Short mmCIF file of C-alpha atoms in Angstrom, two decimals:
data_model
loop_
_atom_site.label_atom_id
_atom_site.label_comp_id
_atom_site.label_asym_id
_atom_site.label_seq_id
_atom_site.Cartn_x
_atom_site.Cartn_y
_atom_site.Cartn_z
CA MET A 1 -0.19 -0.02 -0.01
CA LYS A 2 2.88 2.31 0.77
CA LYS A 3 4.21 1.64 -2.63
CA LEU A 4 1.05 2.61 -4.23
CA LEU A 5 0.81 5.94 -2.34
CA LYS A 6 4.30 6.78 -3.33
CA LEU A 7 3.52 6.17 -6.99
CA LEU A 8 0.21 7.87 -6.96
CA PRO A 9 1.65 11.36 -7.79
CA LEU A 10 3.81 9.91 -10.66
CA LEU A 11 0.69 8.30 -12.06
CA VAL A 12 -1.32 11.39 -11.81
CA ALA A 13 1.34 13.29 -13.67
CA ILE A 14 1.68 10.95 -16.52
CA PHE A 15 -2.11 10.79 -17.17
CA GLY A 16 -2.36 14.50 -16.86
CA ALA A 17 0.60 14.59 -19.65
CA VAL A 18 -1.08 12.18 -21.69
CA ALA A 19 -4.52 13.93 -21.28
CA LEU A 20 -2.85 17.49 -22.24
CA TRP A 21 -0.97 15.95 -25.14
CA SER A 22 -4.18 14.07 -26.74
CA CYS A 23 -6.10 17.25 -26.59
CA SER A 24 -3.45 19.64 -28.33
CA ASP A 25 -4.40 21.36 -31.29
CA ASP A 26 -1.22 19.92 -33.35
CA ASP A 27 -2.56 21.02 -36.69
CA ASP A 28 -2.72 24.58 -35.82
CA LYS A 29 -0.24 26.52 -37.94
CA THR A 30 0.59 30.18 -37.13
CA ILE A 31 0.53 32.28 -40.42
CA LYS A 32 0.97 35.84 -41.58
CA SER A 33 -1.89 37.85 -42.33
CA ASP A 34 -1.05 38.03 -46.11
CA GLU A 35 -1.33 34.13 -45.99
CA LEU A 36 -5.17 34.65 -45.52
CA PRO A 37 -7.14 34.07 -48.57
CA ALA A 38 -8.22 37.30 -50.35
CA ALA A 39 -11.82 37.07 -49.33
CA ALA A 40 -10.82 36.86 -45.66
CA GLN A 41 -8.38 39.75 -46.25
CA GLN A 42 -11.14 42.01 -48.10
CA PHE A 43 -13.55 41.02 -45.19
CA LEU A 44 -11.19 42.30 -42.52
CA ALA A 45 -10.49 45.61 -44.66
CA THR A 46 -14.17 46.02 -45.14
CA TYR A 47 -15.28 45.70 -41.63
CA TYR A 48 -12.34 46.05 -39.48
CA PRO A 49 -10.66 48.93 -41.43
CA GLY A 50 -7.30 49.95 -39.55
CA VAL A 51 -7.33 47.10 -37.07
CA LYS A 52 -4.18 44.99 -36.91
CA ILE A 53 -4.45 41.23 -36.81
CA ALA A 54 -2.84 40.17 -33.46
CA SER A 55 -2.70 36.62 -34.65
CA ALA A 56 -3.82 34.32 -37.30
CA THR A 57 -3.86 30.41 -37.29
CA LYS A 58 -4.87 27.81 -39.79
CA ASP A 59 -5.80 24.21 -39.07
CA GLY A 60 -7.08 21.61 -41.62
CA SER A 61 -10.57 23.38 -42.20
CA SER A 62 -10.59 26.89 -41.14
CA TYR A 63 -8.66 30.24 -40.22
CA ASP A 64 -8.84 31.80 -36.91
CA VAL A 65 -7.99 35.43 -36.83
CA THR A 66 -7.85 37.43 -33.43
CA LEU A 67 -7.63 41.32 -33.99
CA ALA A 68 -5.71 43.95 -31.93
CA ASN A 69 -9.32 45.25 -30.45
CA GLY A 70 -10.13 41.88 -28.98
CA HIS A 71 -12.71 40.50 -31.63
CA SER A 72 -11.97 37.41 -33.64
CA VAL A 73 -13.21 36.12 -36.79
CA ASP A 74 -13.15 32.39 -38.05
CA PHE A 75 -12.99 31.91 -41.80
CA ASN A 76 -13.56 28.71 -43.82
CA LEU A 77 -10.69 27.64 -46.22
CA GLN A 78 -12.28 29.93 -49.03
CA GLY A 79 -12.01 32.91 -46.92
CA GLU A 80 -15.66 33.20 -46.02
CA TRP A 81 -16.66 34.19 -42.43
CA THR A 82 -18.17 31.55 -40.22
CA ASP A 83 -17.97 33.29 -36.98
CA VAL A 84 -17.62 36.69 -35.69
CA GLU A 85 -17.36 37.74 -32.12
CA ALA A 86 -16.56 40.71 -30.01
CA PRO A 87 -15.34 40.85 -26.36
CA LEU A 88 -17.89 40.64 -23.76
CA GLY A 89 -20.23 43.85 -23.70
CA GLU A 90 -18.98 44.79 -27.08
CA THR A 91 -20.78 44.77 -30.49
CA ILE A 92 -19.66 43.30 -34.03
CA PRO A 93 -19.95 45.53 -37.16
CA SER A 94 -22.90 45.16 -39.32
CA GLY A 95 -23.57 44.61 -42.98
CA PHE A 96 -22.20 41.49 -43.65
CA TYR A 97 -25.34 39.34 -42.62
CA PRO A 98 -28.91 40.02 -43.69
CA PHE A 99 -30.09 43.44 -42.51
CA ALA A 100 -33.59 41.77 -41.23
CA ILE A 101 -31.48 40.33 -38.34
CA ASP A 102 -30.52 43.87 -37.11
CA SER A 103 -33.90 45.20 -37.70
CA TYR A 104 -35.17 42.24 -35.14
CA ILE A 105 -32.66 42.74 -32.88
CA SER A 106 -33.07 46.55 -32.76
CA SER A 107 -36.96 46.00 -31.90
CA LEU A 108 -36.12 44.00 -28.62
CA PRO A 109 -36.33 45.79 -25.39
CA LEU A 110 -33.00 46.10 -23.39
CA THR A 111 -30.91 44.85 -26.28
CA THR A 112 -28.03 46.80 -27.51
CA GLY A 113 -26.71 44.89 -30.37
CA ILE A 114 -25.03 41.70 -31.46
CA ASN A 115 -21.84 40.35 -29.53
CA GLU A 116 -21.43 37.09 -31.77
CA ILE A 117 -22.90 35.49 -34.86
CA SER A 118 -22.10 32.24 -36.72
CA LYS A 119 -23.46 30.71 -39.76
CA THR A 120 -25.29 27.35 -39.11
CA PHE A 121 -24.90 24.17 -41.40
CA GLY A 122 -28.44 25.05 -42.54
CA GLY A 123 -27.75 28.23 -43.92
CA GLY A 124 -28.99 30.29 -41.22
CA TYR A 125 -27.61 32.36 -38.46
CA GLU A 126 -27.11 32.09 -34.51
CA VAL A 127 -26.80 35.36 -32.83
CA GLU A 128 -26.00 36.12 -29.40
CA THR A 129 -26.89 39.68 -28.24
CA VAL A 130 -24.60 41.98 -25.79
CA ALA A 131 -27.49 41.07 -23.30
CA GLY A 132 -26.79 37.20 -23.58
CA LEU A 133 -29.92 36.35 -25.60
CA GLU A 134 -29.21 33.58 -27.94
CA LEU A 135 -31.31 33.75 -31.12
CA LEU A 136 -31.62 31.57 -34.50
CA PHE A 137 -32.54 33.07 -37.90
CA ASN A 138 -33.07 31.62 -41.33
CA ALA A 139 -30.58 32.24 -44.32
CA GLN A 140 -32.81 35.46 -45.15
CA GLY A 141 -32.64 36.97 -41.67
CA ASP A 142 -36.13 35.75 -40.51
CA TYR A 143 -36.53 35.16 -36.86
CA LEU A 144 -36.80 31.54 -36.11
CA GLY A 145 -36.76 31.32 -32.25
CA ILE A 146 -34.54 31.15 -29.27
CA ASP A 147 -31.49 29.12 -29.37
CA ASN A 148 -31.65 26.71 -26.20
#
Protein backbone atom coordinates (compact mmCIF):
# COMPACT_ATOMS: atom_id res chain seq x y z
CA MET A 1 0.00 0.00 0.00
CA LYS A 2 2.87 2.38 0.81
CA LYS A 3 4.41 1.73 -2.62
CA LEU A 4 1.09 2.57 -4.28
CA LEU A 5 0.84 5.85 -2.35
CA LYS A 6 4.39 6.75 -3.40
CA LEU A 7 3.57 6.04 -7.06
CA LEU A 8 0.25 7.91 -7.03
CA PRO A 9 1.71 11.40 -7.74
CA LEU A 10 3.76 9.96 -10.60
CA LEU A 11 0.71 8.23 -12.09
CA VAL A 12 -1.36 11.43 -11.81
CA ALA A 13 1.40 13.39 -13.56
CA ILE A 14 1.66 10.81 -16.36
CA PHE A 15 -2.12 10.72 -16.93
CA GLY A 16 -2.23 14.54 -16.89
CA ALA A 17 0.54 14.79 -19.46
CA VAL A 18 -1.15 12.24 -21.72
CA ALA A 19 -4.45 14.09 -21.44
CA LEU A 20 -2.84 17.43 -22.36
CA TRP A 21 -0.94 15.89 -25.24
CA SER A 22 -4.04 14.21 -26.69
CA CYS A 23 -6.08 17.45 -26.52
CA SER A 24 -3.51 19.70 -28.17
CA ASP A 25 -4.21 21.19 -31.58
CA ASP A 26 -1.19 19.80 -33.39
CA ASP A 27 -2.47 20.91 -36.76
CA ASP A 28 -2.83 24.64 -35.88
CA LYS A 29 -0.22 26.66 -37.72
CA THR A 30 0.51 30.32 -37.09
CA ILE A 31 0.39 32.27 -40.35
CA LYS A 32 1.03 35.83 -41.52
CA SER A 33 -1.93 38.03 -42.40
CA ASP A 34 -1.00 38.01 -46.08
CA GLU A 35 -1.38 34.22 -46.07
CA LEU A 36 -5.13 34.55 -45.44
CA PRO A 37 -7.36 33.98 -48.48
CA ALA A 38 -8.16 37.15 -50.45
CA ALA A 39 -11.83 37.02 -49.38
CA ALA A 40 -10.82 36.97 -45.70
CA GLN A 41 -8.40 39.87 -46.20
CA GLN A 42 -11.15 41.85 -47.97
CA PHE A 43 -13.65 41.10 -45.15
CA LEU A 44 -11.21 42.38 -42.54
CA ALA A 45 -10.36 45.49 -44.57
CA THR A 46 -14.06 46.27 -45.06
CA TYR A 47 -15.47 45.60 -41.59
CA TYR A 48 -12.38 46.22 -39.45
CA PRO A 49 -10.52 48.97 -41.32
CA GLY A 50 -7.29 49.97 -39.64
CA VAL A 51 -7.50 47.23 -37.00
CA LYS A 52 -4.33 45.16 -36.87
CA ILE A 53 -4.29 41.38 -36.74
CA ALA A 54 -2.92 40.18 -33.41
CA SER A 55 -2.71 36.53 -34.49
CA ALA A 56 -3.83 34.25 -37.29
CA THR A 57 -3.80 30.47 -37.38
CA LYS A 58 -4.76 27.86 -39.94
CA ASP A 59 -5.83 24.32 -39.29
CA GLY A 60 -7.15 21.67 -41.68
CA SER A 61 -10.55 23.32 -42.15
CA SER A 62 -10.41 26.96 -41.10
CA TYR A 63 -8.57 30.16 -40.35
CA ASP A 64 -8.86 31.78 -36.92
CA VAL A 65 -8.03 35.47 -36.67
CA THR A 66 -7.75 37.50 -33.48
CA LEU A 67 -7.66 41.25 -33.92
CA ALA A 68 -5.85 43.82 -31.79
CA ASN A 69 -9.21 45.17 -30.53
CA GLY A 70 -10.10 41.74 -29.07
CA HIS A 71 -12.57 40.74 -31.78
CA SER A 72 -12.14 37.35 -33.44
CA VAL A 73 -13.20 36.14 -36.86
CA ASP A 74 -13.21 32.57 -38.12
CA PHE A 75 -13.08 31.85 -41.85
CA ASN A 76 -13.46 28.66 -43.87
CA LEU A 77 -10.69 27.66 -46.27
CA GLN A 78 -12.27 29.77 -49.04
CA GLY A 79 -12.04 32.87 -46.83
CA GLU A 80 -15.77 33.18 -46.09
CA TRP A 81 -16.57 34.20 -42.51
CA THR A 82 -18.14 31.51 -40.32
CA ASP A 83 -18.08 33.21 -36.91
CA VAL A 84 -17.52 36.78 -35.73
CA GLU A 85 -17.23 37.58 -32.04
CA ALA A 86 -16.61 40.72 -30.01
CA PRO A 87 -15.31 40.87 -26.44
CA LEU A 88 -17.97 40.62 -23.74
CA GLY A 89 -20.17 43.70 -23.71
CA GLU A 90 -19.11 44.89 -27.17
CA THR A 91 -20.84 44.68 -30.55
CA ILE A 92 -19.64 43.36 -33.87
CA PRO A 93 -19.85 45.47 -37.03
CA SER A 94 -22.93 45.04 -39.21
CA GLY A 95 -23.51 44.77 -42.94
CA PHE A 96 -22.13 41.31 -43.70
CA TYR A 97 -25.27 39.43 -42.65
CA PRO A 98 -28.94 40.05 -43.58
CA PHE A 99 -30.27 43.47 -42.50
CA ALA A 100 -33.43 41.76 -41.19
CA ILE A 101 -31.39 40.42 -38.27
CA ASP A 102 -30.42 43.94 -37.20
CA SER A 103 -34.03 45.06 -37.60
CA TYR A 104 -35.28 42.28 -35.34
CA ILE A 105 -32.54 42.82 -32.75
CA SER A 106 -33.23 46.56 -32.58
CA SER A 107 -36.92 45.88 -31.89
CA LEU A 108 -36.12 43.93 -28.72
CA PRO A 109 -36.17 45.68 -25.36
CA LEU A 110 -32.88 45.93 -23.45
CA THR A 111 -30.81 44.76 -26.41
CA THR A 112 -27.87 46.86 -27.45
CA GLY A 113 -26.57 44.88 -30.40
CA ILE A 114 -24.95 41.66 -31.50
CA ASN A 115 -21.98 40.27 -29.59
CA GLU A 116 -21.48 37.16 -31.77
CA ILE A 117 -22.86 35.73 -34.99
CA SER A 118 -22.21 32.29 -36.49
CA LYS A 119 -23.32 30.64 -39.69
CA THR A 120 -25.20 27.38 -39.17
CA PHE A 121 -24.99 24.24 -41.27
CA GLY A 122 -28.46 24.88 -42.68
CA GLY A 123 -27.48 28.29 -44.04
CA GLY A 124 -28.99 30.26 -41.17
CA TYR A 125 -27.46 32.23 -38.33
CA GLU A 126 -27.00 31.86 -34.59
CA VAL A 127 -26.83 35.24 -32.89
CA GLU A 128 -25.89 36.18 -29.35
CA THR A 129 -26.87 39.67 -28.25
CA VAL A 130 -24.79 41.81 -25.90
CA ALA A 131 -27.46 41.08 -23.26
CA GLY A 132 -26.76 37.33 -23.64
CA LEU A 133 -29.91 36.35 -25.55
CA GLU A 134 -29.23 33.58 -28.10
CA LEU A 135 -31.43 33.67 -31.20
CA LEU A 136 -31.79 31.70 -34.43
CA PHE A 137 -32.46 33.16 -37.89
CA ASN A 138 -32.86 31.60 -41.32
CA ALA A 139 -30.70 32.45 -44.33
CA GLN A 140 -32.87 35.47 -45.18
CA GLY A 141 -32.61 36.82 -41.63
CA ASP A 142 -36.12 35.84 -40.52
CA TYR A 143 -36.40 35.13 -36.78
CA LEU A 144 -36.86 31.42 -36.01
CA GLY A 145 -36.68 31.29 -32.23
CA ILE A 146 -34.52 31.22 -29.15
CA ASP A 147 -31.46 28.99 -29.20
CA ASN A 148 -31.47 26.74 -26.15
